[in-house]
Amino acid sequence: RLNIGKITTGSKSLDELLGGGVETKTITEFFGEYGSGKTQICHQLSVNVQLTPEKGGLNGRAVYIDTEGTFRWERIEAMARALGLDPDKVMDNIYYMRAYNSDHQIAIVDELFTFVPKNDVKLVVLDSVTSHFRAEYPGREHLAERQQKLNSHLHQLMRLAEAYNVAVVVTNQVMARPDVFYGDPTTAVGGHVLAHTPGVRVQLRKSKGNKRIARVVDAPHLPEGEVVFVITEEGIRD
Ligand code: ADP
Ligand code: MG
């Protein structure tokens, strides 16, 4: 665990839950229901990675791979402003890439093996890692094939994280209610996709108003329990 870098989430309690922040050389999966804060955390990390190490960043740039079209430059602008950063510079340091299907998503990550080391990238976001795979391999009859493709994609991302000392953050939307579980373990509550890949799995849940609850699952090296954070106009906070 040499030279591991950590990126602040903007919330001290969420950082503590993660052992100091989102780490390089590994994959961190944020999974949870619609509206639980996955995309907002991805935006915040893309800004925060650019901070100095004293302020919880890595002086690095971000690659943001968007599969659902939910990325918003206005959110980056607001989050940068809230931290006293120049919004134009912050936006210049985020490489936005739209992935249109799973093959395209895999091809983009292949290209990152040359792109990342050339461009001071310290964070790669994939929001979401699962949506194209779910759409293209629907139902139980395609479950095994889908999981196999996803696993190979996740291993590719793990190699990227380790080879270039970058943080890889992926999101995965799961259903809110266990009573609508159709036998697909990757969409069930707690059905994270990292089951066969090393990494950190963080479950997000909605609470009252702008409050959200985070919990790390299956990580013996991290503290147990849940923390509360909020999503504000300024971004992720305690
Ligand atoms: P997910 O990606 O998990 O579906 P999001 O990260 O998109 O969820 O979170 C959406 C929530 O973030 C919204 O319901 C809202 O509460 C909050 N949010 C989004 N934009 C803003 C904003 N500009 N100011 C305050 N809260 C916001
Ligand atoms: Mg989202």
PDB file of C-alpha atoms and ligand atoms in Angstrom:
ATOM      1  CA  ARG A   1       0.000   0.000   0.000  1.00  0.00           C
ATOM      2  CA  LEU A   2       2.735   2.379  -1.068  1.00  0.00           C
ATOM      3  CA  ASN A   3       2.013   5.864  -2.490  1.00  0.00           C
ATOM      4  CA  ILE A   4      -1.749   5.539  -2.066  1.00  0.00           C
ATOM      5  CA  GLY A   5      -3.428   8.900  -2.664  1.00  0.00           C
ATOM      6  CA  LYS A   6      -6.731   9.957  -1.117  1.00  0.00           C
ATOM      7  CA  ILE A   7      -9.388  12.323  -2.456  1.00  0.00           C
ATOM      8  CA  THR A   8     -11.791  14.029  -0.064  1.00  0.00           C
ATOM      9  CA  THR A   9     -15.501  13.582  -0.736  1.00  0.00           C
ATOM     10  CA  GLY A  10     -16.312  16.958   0.813  1.00  0.00           C
ATOM     11  CA  SER A  11     -17.784  15.280   3.904  1.00  0.00           C
ATOM     12  CA  LYS A  12     -15.464  14.562   6.836  1.00  0.00           C
ATOM     13  CA  SER A  13     -17.630  11.730   8.113  1.00  0.00           C
ATOM     14  CA  LEU A  14     -17.798  10.076   4.685  1.00  0.00           C
ATOM     15  CA  ASP A  15     -14.012  10.497   4.358  1.00  0.00           C
ATOM     16  CA  GLU A  16     -13.513   8.791   7.736  1.00  0.00           C
ATOM     17  CA  LEU A  17     -15.787   5.948   6.682  1.00  0.00           C
ATOM     18  CA  LEU A  18     -13.505   5.463   3.647  1.00  0.00           C
ATOM     19  CA  GLY A  19     -10.333   5.585   5.732  1.00  0.00           C
ATOM     20  CA  GLY A  20      -9.476   9.161   4.712  1.00  0.00           C
ATOM     21  CA  GLY A  21     -11.166   9.535   1.335  1.00  0.00           C
ATOM     22  CA  VAL A  22     -11.477   7.774  -2.010  1.00  0.00           C
ATOM     23  CA  GLU A  23      -8.189   5.936  -2.630  1.00  0.00           C
ATOM     24  CA  THR A  24      -6.003   5.548  -5.699  1.00  0.00           C
ATOM     25  CA  LYS A  25      -4.938   2.103  -6.952  1.00  0.00           C
ATOM     26  CA  THR A  26      -8.398   0.735  -6.293  1.00  0.00           C
ATOM     27  CA  ILE A  27     -12.004   0.816  -7.482  1.00  0.00           C
ATOM     28  CA  THR A  28     -14.628   2.423  -5.279  1.00  0.00           C
ATOM     29  CA  GLU A  29     -18.211   1.512  -6.092  1.00  0.00           C
ATOM     30  CA  PHE A  30     -21.067   3.762  -4.953  1.00  0.00           C
ATOM     31  CA  PHE A  31     -24.299   1.818  -5.234  1.00  0.00           C
ATOM     32  CA  GLY A  32     -27.805   2.810  -4.257  1.00  0.00           C
ATOM     33  CA  GLU A  33     -31.258   3.742  -5.422  1.00  0.00           C
ATOM     34  CA  TYR A  34     -32.150   6.578  -7.800  1.00  0.00           C
ATOM     35  CA  GLY A  35     -31.474   9.956  -6.166  1.00  0.00           C
ATOM     36  CA  SER A  36     -29.206   8.561  -3.457  1.00  0.00           C
ATOM     37  CA  GLY A  37     -26.338  10.863  -4.477  1.00  0.00           C
ATOM     38  CA  LYS A  38     -24.098   8.720  -6.699  1.00  0.00           C
ATOM     39  CA  THR A  39     -23.800  11.275  -9.506  1.00  0.00           C
ATOM     40  CA  GLN A  40     -23.372  14.229  -7.138  1.00  0.00           C
ATOM     41  CA  ILE A  41     -20.471  12.430  -5.412  1.00  0.00           C
ATOM     42  CA  CYS A  42     -18.880  11.785  -8.830  1.00  0.00           C
ATOM     43  CA  HIS A  43     -19.128  15.495  -9.699  1.00  0.00           C
ATOM     44  CA  GLN A  44     -17.677  16.490  -6.309  1.00  0.00           C
ATOM     45  CA  LEU A  45     -14.714  14.088  -6.611  1.00  0.00           C
ATOM     46  CA  SER A  46     -13.951  15.429 -10.122  1.00  0.00           C
ATOM     47  CA  VAL A  47     -13.575  18.879  -8.575  1.00  0.00           C
ATOM     48  CA  ASN A  48     -11.842  17.773  -5.372  1.00  0.00           C
ATOM     49  CA  VAL A  49      -9.136  15.689  -7.107  1.00  0.00           C
ATOM     50  CA  GLN A  50      -7.823  19.033  -8.390  1.00  0.00           C
ATOM     51  CA  LEU A  51      -7.248  20.425  -4.899  1.00  0.00           C
ATOM     52  CA  THR A  52      -3.790  20.430  -3.326  1.00  0.00           C
ATOM     53  CA  PRO A  53      -2.961  17.494  -1.037  1.00  0.00           C
ATOM     54  CA  GLU A  54      -3.270  19.824   1.981  1.00  0.00           C
ATOM     55  CA  LYS A  55      -6.907  20.415   1.011  1.00  0.00           C
ATOM     56  CA  GLY A  56      -7.685  16.783   0.288  1.00  0.00           C
ATOM     57  CA  GLY A  57      -6.866  16.585  -3.415  1.00  0.00           C
ATOM     58  CA  LEU A  58      -4.117  15.108  -5.598  1.00  0.00           C
ATOM     59  CA  ASN A  59      -3.314  18.092  -7.843  1.00  0.00           C
ATOM     60  CA  GLY A  60      -4.712  15.940 -10.633  1.00  0.00           C
ATOM     61  CA  ARG A  61      -7.212  15.904 -13.440  1.00  0.00           C
ATOM     62  CA  ALA A  62     -10.364  13.817 -13.833  1.00  0.00           C
ATOM     63  CA  VAL A  63     -11.799  11.676 -16.608  1.00  0.00           C
ATOM     64  CA  TYR A  64     -15.596  11.502 -16.405  1.00  0.00           C
ATOM     65  CA  ILE A  65     -17.228   8.726 -18.422  1.00  0.00           C
ATOM     66  CA  ASP A  66     -20.967   9.384 -18.578  1.00  0.00           C
ATOM     67  CA  THR A  67     -23.267   6.578 -19.735  1.00  0.00           C
ATOM     68  CA  GLU A  68     -26.636   8.114 -18.820  1.00  0.00           C
ATOM     69  CA  GLY A  69     -26.234  11.756 -19.840  1.00  0.00           C
ATOM     70  CA  THR A  70     -26.581  13.034 -16.276  1.00  0.00           C
ATOM     71  CA  PHE A  71     -23.302  15.015 -16.147  1.00  0.00           C
ATOM     72  CA  ARG A  72     -23.838  18.778 -15.662  1.00  0.00           C
ATOM     73  CA  TRP A  73     -21.106  21.382 -16.155  1.00  0.00           C
ATOM     74  CA  GLU A  74     -23.227  23.810 -14.073  1.00  0.00           C
ATOM     75  CA  ARG A  75     -22.809  21.549 -11.050  1.00  0.00           C
ATOM     76  CA  ILE A  76     -19.028  21.516 -11.545  1.00  0.00           C
ATOM     77  CA  GLU A  77     -19.092  25.305 -11.796  1.00  0.00           C
ATOM     78  CA  ALA A  78     -21.108  25.671  -8.568  1.00  0.00           C
ATOM     79  CA  MET A  79     -18.940  23.191  -6.670  1.00  0.00           C
ATOM     80  CA  ALA A  80     -15.723  24.869  -7.859  1.00  0.00           C
ATOM     81  CA  ARG A  81     -16.993  28.328  -6.903  1.00  0.00           C
ATOM     82  CA  ALA A  82     -18.003  27.067  -3.454  1.00  0.00           C
ATOM     83  CA  LEU A  83     -14.374  25.980  -2.892  1.00  0.00           C
ATOM     84  CA  GLY A  84     -12.970  29.317  -4.079  1.00  0.00           C
ATOM     85  CA  LEU A  85     -11.537  27.751  -7.254  1.00  0.00           C
ATOM     86  CA  ASP A  86     -11.614  29.240 -10.768  1.00  0.00           C
ATOM     87  CA  PRO A  87     -14.551  27.392 -12.396  1.00  0.00           C
ATOM     88  CA  ASP A  88     -13.068  27.657 -15.922  1.00  0.00           C
ATOM     89  CA  LYS A  89      -9.809  26.037 -14.826  1.00  0.00           C
ATOM     90  CA  VAL A  90     -11.657  23.331 -12.939  1.00  0.00           C
ATOM     91  CA  MET A  91     -13.793  22.547 -16.007  1.00  0.00           C
ATOM     92  CA  ASP A  92     -10.671  22.479 -18.233  1.00  0.00           C
ATOM     93  CA  ASN A  93      -9.252  19.766 -15.959  1.00  0.00           C
ATOM     94  CA  ILE A  94     -12.197  17.423 -16.425  1.00  0.00           C
ATOM     95  CA  TYR A  95     -12.122  15.261 -19.568  1.00  0.00           C
ATOM     96  CA  TYR A  96     -15.759  14.476 -20.306  1.00  0.00           C
ATOM     97  CA  MET A  97     -16.469  11.365 -22.372  1.00  0.00           C
ATOM     98  CA  ARG A  98     -19.883  10.021 -23.283  1.00  0.00           C
ATOM     99  CA  ALA A  99     -20.130   6.238 -23.680  1.00  0.00           C
ATOM    100  CA  TYR A 100     -22.982   5.209 -25.987  1.00  0.00           C
ATOM    101  CA  ASN A 101     -22.972   1.452 -25.440  1.00  0.00           C
ATOM    102  CA  SER A 102     -21.009  -1.171 -23.547  1.00  0.00           C
ATOM    103  CA  ASP A 103     -18.523  -1.825 -26.390  1.00  0.00           C
ATOM    104  CA  HIS A 104     -17.867   1.921 -26.596  1.00  0.00           C
ATOM    105  CA  GLN A 105     -17.446   2.058 -22.806  1.00  0.00           C
ATOM    106  CA  ILE A 106     -14.870  -0.757 -22.931  1.00  0.00           C
ATOM    107  CA  ALA A 107     -13.058   0.921 -25.874  1.00  0.00           C
ATOM    108  CA  ILE A 108     -12.857   4.216 -23.959  1.00  0.00           C
ATOM    109  CA  VAL A 109     -11.277   2.489 -20.970  1.00  0.00           C
ATOM    110  CA  ASP A 110      -8.788   0.735 -23.298  1.00  0.00           C
ATOM    111  CA  GLU A 111      -7.731   4.145 -24.597  1.00  0.00           C
ATOM    112  CA  LEU A 112      -7.288   5.428 -21.063  1.00  0.00           C
ATOM    113  CA  PHE A 113      -4.193   3.232 -20.713  1.00  0.00           C
ATOM    114  CA  THR A 114      -2.414   5.758 -22.954  1.00  0.00           C
ATOM    115  CA  PHE A 115      -4.516   8.838 -22.119  1.00  0.00           C
ATOM    116  CA  VAL A 116      -4.265   8.746 -18.300  1.00  0.00           C
ATOM    117  CA  PRO A 117      -0.457   8.788 -17.934  1.00  0.00           C
ATOM    118  CA  LYS A 118      -0.117  11.577 -20.545  1.00  0.00           C
ATOM    119  CA  ASN A 119      -2.617  13.939 -18.938  1.00  0.00           C
ATOM    120  CA  ASP A 120      -1.980  13.956 -15.173  1.00  0.00           C
ATOM    121  CA  VAL A 121      -5.237  12.132 -14.543  1.00  0.00           C
ATOM    122  CA  LYS A 122      -5.701  11.027 -10.924  1.00  0.00           C
ATOM    123  CA  LEU A 123      -9.397  10.113 -11.018  1.00  0.00           C
ATOM    124  CA  VAL A 124     -11.476   8.110 -13.479  1.00  0.00           C
ATOM    125  CA  VAL A 125     -15.259   8.220 -12.949  1.00  0.00           C
ATOM    126  CA  LEU A 126     -17.643   5.783 -14.610  1.00  0.00           C
ATOM    127  CA  ASP A 127     -21.253   6.856 -14.002  1.00  0.00           C
ATOM    128  CA  SER A 128     -22.752   4.293 -14.307  1.00  0.00           C
ATOM    129  CA  VAL A 129     -20.696   1.173 -14.901  1.00  0.00           C
ATOM    130  CA  THR A 130     -23.768  -1.068 -15.229  1.00  0.00           C
ATOM    131  CA  SER A 131     -26.486   0.748 -17.216  1.00  0.00           C
ATOM    132  CA  HIS A 132     -25.400  -0.250 -20.750  1.00  0.00           C
ATOM    133  CA  PHE A 133     -24.675  -3.825 -19.723  1.00  0.00           C
ATOM    134  CA  ARG A 134     -28.125  -4.136 -18.128  1.00  0.00           C
ATOM    135  CA  ALA A 135     -29.856  -2.683 -21.199  1.00  0.00           C
ATOM    136  CA  GLU A 136     -27.938  -4.880 -23.647  1.00  0.00           C
ATOM    137  CA  TYR A 137     -28.099  -8.116 -21.669  1.00  0.00           C
ATOM    138  CA  PRO A 138     -31.585  -8.029 -20.172  1.00  0.00           C
ATOM    139  CA  GLY A 139     -33.256 -10.623 -18.002  1.00  0.00           C
ATOM    140  CA  ARG A 140     -32.102 -13.719 -16.248  1.00  0.00           C
ATOM    141  CA  GLU A 141     -31.268 -15.542 -19.485  1.00  0.00           C
ATOM    142  CA  HIS A 142     -28.406 -13.076 -20.165  1.00  0.00           C
ATOM    143  CA  LEU A 143     -27.281 -12.740 -16.570  1.00  0.00           C
ATOM    144  CA  ALA A 144     -24.239 -15.024 -16.784  1.00  0.00           C
ATOM    145  CA  GLU A 145     -22.974 -13.440 -20.020  1.00  0.00           C
ATOM    146  CA  ARG A 146     -23.522  -9.930 -18.674  1.00  0.00           C
ATOM    147  CA  GLN A 147     -21.760 -10.673 -15.406  1.00  0.00           C
ATOM    148  CA  GLN A 148     -18.816 -12.191 -17.287  1.00  0.00           C
ATOM    149  CA  LYS A 149     -18.460  -9.078 -19.487  1.00  0.00           C
ATOM    150  CA  LEU A 150     -18.830  -6.785 -16.484  1.00  0.00           C
ATOM    151  CA  ASN A 151     -16.224  -8.717 -14.508  1.00  0.00           C
ATOM    152  CA  SER A 152     -13.719  -8.482 -17.339  1.00  0.00           C
ATOM    153  CA  HIS A 153     -14.453  -4.734 -17.648  1.00  0.00           C
ATOM    154  CA  LEU A 154     -13.956  -4.275 -13.903  1.00  0.00           C
ATOM    155  CA  HIS A 155     -10.628  -6.123 -14.063  1.00  0.00           C
ATOM    156  CA  GLN A 156      -9.582  -3.787 -16.867  1.00  0.00           C
ATOM    157  CA  LEU A 157     -10.482  -0.827 -14.589  1.00  0.00           C
ATOM    158  CA  MET A 158      -8.574  -2.384 -11.676  1.00  0.00           C
ATOM    159  CA  ARG A 159      -5.450  -2.733 -13.854  1.00  0.00           C
ATOM    160  CA  LEU A 160      -5.802   0.929 -14.858  1.00  0.00           C
ATOM    161  CA  ALA A 161      -6.075   2.011 -11.203  1.00  0.00           C
ATOM    162  CA  GLU A 162      -2.998   0.010 -10.196  1.00  0.00           C
ATOM    163  CA  ALA A 163      -0.840   0.769 -13.229  1.00  0.00           C
ATOM    164  CA  TYR A 164      -1.174   4.567 -13.033  1.00  0.00           C
ATOM    165  CA  ASN A 165      -1.972   5.142  -9.346  1.00  0.00           C
ATOM    166  CA  VAL A 166      -5.384   6.615 -10.106  1.00  0.00           C
ATOM    167  CA  ALA A 167      -8.658   6.394  -8.217  1.00  0.00           C
ATOM    168  CA  VAL A 168     -11.404   4.635 -10.168  1.00  0.00           C
ATOM    169  CA  VAL A 169     -14.946   5.451  -9.021  1.00  0.00           C
ATOM    170  CA  VAL A 170     -17.911   3.575 -10.467  1.00  0.00           C
ATOM    171  CA  THR A 171     -21.617   3.839  -9.752  1.00  0.00           C
ATOM    172  CA  ASN A 172     -24.310   1.216  -9.855  1.00  0.00           C
ATOM    173  CA  GLN A 173     -28.016   1.862  -9.490  1.00  0.00           C
ATOM    174  CA  VAL A 174     -29.918  -0.722  -7.491  1.00  0.00           C
ATOM    175  CA  MET A 175     -33.598  -0.997  -6.690  1.00  0.00           C
ATOM    176  CA  ALA A 176     -34.974   0.658  -3.606  1.00  0.00           C
ATOM    177  CA  ARG A 177     -37.323  -2.096  -2.539  1.00  0.00           C
ATOM    178  CA  PRO A 178     -36.520  -5.787  -2.062  1.00  0.00           C
ATOM    179  CA  ASP A 179     -40.139  -6.701  -2.954  1.00  0.00           C
ATOM    180  CA  VAL A 180     -39.429  -5.934  -6.603  1.00  0.00           C
ATOM    181  CA  PHE A 181     -36.481  -8.300  -6.785  1.00  0.00           C
ATOM    182  CA  TYR A 182     -36.619 -10.423  -9.943  1.00  0.00           C
ATOM    183  CA  GLY A 183     -33.770 -12.741  -9.155  1.00  0.00           C
ATOM    184  CA  ASP A 184     -31.014 -10.538 -10.558  1.00  0.00           C
ATOM    185  CA  PRO A 185     -28.431 -10.177  -7.792  1.00  0.00           C
ATOM    186  CA  THR A 186     -26.762  -7.116  -9.360  1.00  0.00           C
ATOM    187  CA  THR A 187     -29.923  -5.025  -9.098  1.00  0.00           C
ATOM    188  CA  ALA A 188     -31.007  -6.249  -5.667  1.00  0.00           C
ATOM    189  CA  VAL A 189     -30.566  -4.124  -2.581  1.00  0.00           C
ATOM    190  CA  GLY A 190     -26.953  -4.638  -1.599  1.00  0.00           C
ATOM    191  CA  GLY A 191     -26.347  -6.107  -5.039  1.00  0.00           C
ATOM    192  CA  HIS A 192     -23.072  -4.432  -5.774  1.00  0.00           C
ATOM    193  CA  VAL A 193     -21.157  -5.418  -8.921  1.00  0.00           C
ATOM    194  CA  LEU A 194     -17.729  -5.652  -7.339  1.00  0.00           C
ATOM    195  CA  ALA A 195     -18.389  -9.055  -5.800  1.00  0.00           C
ATOM    196  CA  HIS A 196     -15.516 -10.685  -7.708  1.00  0.00           C
ATOM    197  CA  THR A 197     -13.189  -7.695  -7.910  1.00  0.00           C
ATOM    198  CA  PRO A 198     -11.136  -6.133  -5.147  1.00  0.00           C
ATOM    199  CA  GLY A 199     -12.286  -2.667  -4.163  1.00  0.00           C
ATOM    200  CA  VAL A 200     -14.432  -0.661  -1.800  1.00  0.00           C
ATOM    201  CA  ARG A 201     -18.226  -0.897  -1.938  1.00  0.00           C
ATOM    202  CA  VAL A 202     -20.268   1.960  -0.525  1.00  0.00           C
ATOM    203  CA  GLN A 203     -24.029   1.710  -0.198  1.00  0.00           C
ATOM    204  CA  LEU A 204     -25.964   4.999  -0.335  1.00  0.00           C
ATOM    205  CA  ARG A 205     -29.489   5.497   0.950  1.00  0.00           C
ATOM    206  CA  LYS A 206     -31.895   8.428   0.970  1.00  0.00           C
ATOM    207  CA  SER A 207     -32.854   9.944   4.274  1.00  0.00           C
ATOM    208  CA  LYS A 208     -34.904  13.016   5.188  1.00  0.00           C
ATOM    209  CA  GLY A 209     -34.559  16.024   2.866  1.00  0.00           C
ATOM    210  CA  ASN A 210     -31.026  16.456   1.588  1.00  0.00           C
ATOM    211  CA  LYS A 211     -29.587  13.900   4.041  1.00  0.00           C
ATOM    212  CA  ARG A 212     -28.024  10.711   2.730  1.00  0.00           C
ATOM    213  CA  ILE A 213     -26.685   7.642   4.548  1.00  0.00           C
ATOM    214  CA  ALA A 214     -23.501   5.828   3.535  1.00  0.00           C
ATOM    215  CA  ARG A 215     -22.311   2.416   4.634  1.00  0.00           C
ATOM    216  CA  VAL A 216     -19.263   0.421   3.557  1.00  0.00           C
ATOM    217  CA  VAL A 217     -19.939  -3.247   2.923  1.00  0.00           C
ATOM    218  CA  ASP A 218     -17.522  -6.211   2.984  1.00  0.00           C
ATOM    219  CA  ALA A 219     -14.438  -4.201   4.007  1.00  0.00           C
ATOM    220  CA  PRO A 220     -12.723  -5.667   7.056  1.00  0.00           C
ATOM    221  CA  HIS A 221     -10.042  -2.921   6.946  1.00  0.00           C
ATOM    222  CA  LEU A 222     -12.591  -0.076   7.218  1.00  0.00           C
ATOM    223  CA  PRO A 223     -14.726   1.054  10.162  1.00  0.00           C
ATOM    224  CA  GLU A 224     -18.205  -0.450  10.416  1.00  0.00           C
ATOM    225  CA  GLY A 225     -21.349   1.563  10.754  1.00  0.00           C
ATOM    226  CA  GLU A 226     -23.134   4.290   8.863  1.00  0.00           C
ATOM    227  CA  VAL A 227     -22.529   7.995   8.373  1.00  0.00           C
ATOM    228  CA  VAL A 228     -24.794  10.822   7.317  1.00  0.00           C
ATOM    229  CA  PHE A 229     -23.829  13.463   4.745  1.00  0.00           C
ATOM    230  CA  VAL A 230     -25.823  16.119   2.885  1.00  0.00           C
ATOM    231  CA  ILE A 231     -26.126  17.227  -0.741  1.00  0.00           C
ATOM    232  CA  THR A 232     -26.285  21.013  -0.936  1.00  0.00           C
ATOM    233  CA  GLU A 233     -26.067  23.598  -3.720  1.00  0.00           C
ATOM    234  CA  GLU A 234     -22.343  23.830  -2.815  1.00  0.00           C
ATOM    235  CA  GLY A 235     -21.911  20.086  -3.097  1.00  0.00           C
ATOM    236  CA  ILE A 236     -21.279  17.180  -0.720  1.00  0.00           C
ATOM    237  CA  ARG A 237     -20.912  18.307   2.902  1.00  0.00           C
ATOM    238  CA  ASP A 238     -21.283  17.038   6.484  1.00  0.00           C
TER     239      ASP A 238
HETATM  240  P1  ADP B   1     -28.165   9.287  -8.214  1.00  0.00           P
HETATM  241  O1  ADP B   1     -27.050   9.540  -9.184  1.00  0.00           O
HETATM  242  O2  ADP B   1     -27.784   8.392  -7.093  1.00  0.00           O
HETATM  243  O3  ADP B   1     -29.440   8.871  -8.879  1.00  0.00           O
HETATM  244  P2  ADP B   1     -27.881  12.102  -7.757  1.00  0.00           P
HETATM  245  O4  ADP B   1     -26.457  12.120  -7.397  1.00  0.00           O
HETATM  246  O5  ADP B   1     -28.266  12.574  -9.106  1.00  0.00           O
HETATM  247  O6  ADP B   1     -28.518  10.671  -7.501  1.00  0.00           O
HETATM  248  O7  ADP B   1     -28.621  12.920  -6.641  1.00  0.00           O
HETATM  249  C1  ADP B   1     -29.749  13.640  -6.941  1.00  0.00           C
HETATM  250  C2  ADP B   1     -30.048  14.514  -5.743  1.00  0.00           C
HETATM  251  O8  ADP B   1     -29.002  15.462  -5.537  1.00  0.00           O
HETATM  252  C3  ADP B   1     -31.286  15.316  -5.947  1.00  0.00           C
HETATM  253  O9  ADP B   1     -32.410  14.587  -5.523  1.00  0.00           O
HETATM  254  C4  ADP B   1     -31.023  16.519  -5.074  1.00  0.00           C
HETATM  255  O10 ADP B   1     -31.452  16.211  -3.767  1.00  0.00           O
HETATM  256  C5  ADP B   1     -29.521  16.655  -5.057  1.00  0.00           C
HETATM  257  N1  ADP B   1     -29.084  17.773  -5.886  1.00  0.00           N
HETATM  258  C6  ADP B   1     -28.819  17.762  -7.208  1.00  0.00           C
HETATM  259  N2  ADP B   1     -28.486  18.986  -7.649  1.00  0.00           N
HETATM  260  C7  ADP B   1     -28.536  19.794  -6.571  1.00  0.00           C
HETATM  261  C8  ADP B   1     -28.329  21.208  -6.363  1.00  0.00           C
HETATM  262  N3  ADP B   1     -27.986  22.004  -7.361  1.00  0.00           N
HETATM  263  N4  ADP B   1     -28.483  21.675  -5.121  1.00  0.00           N
HETATM  264  C9  ADP B   1     -28.837  20.882  -4.117  1.00  0.00           C
HETATM  265  N5  ADP B   1     -29.063  19.556  -4.239  1.00  0.00           N
HETATM  266  C10 ADP B   1     -28.916  19.026  -5.452  1.00  0.00           C
HETATM  267 MG    MG B   2     -26.932   9.226 -11.234  1.00  0.00          MG
END
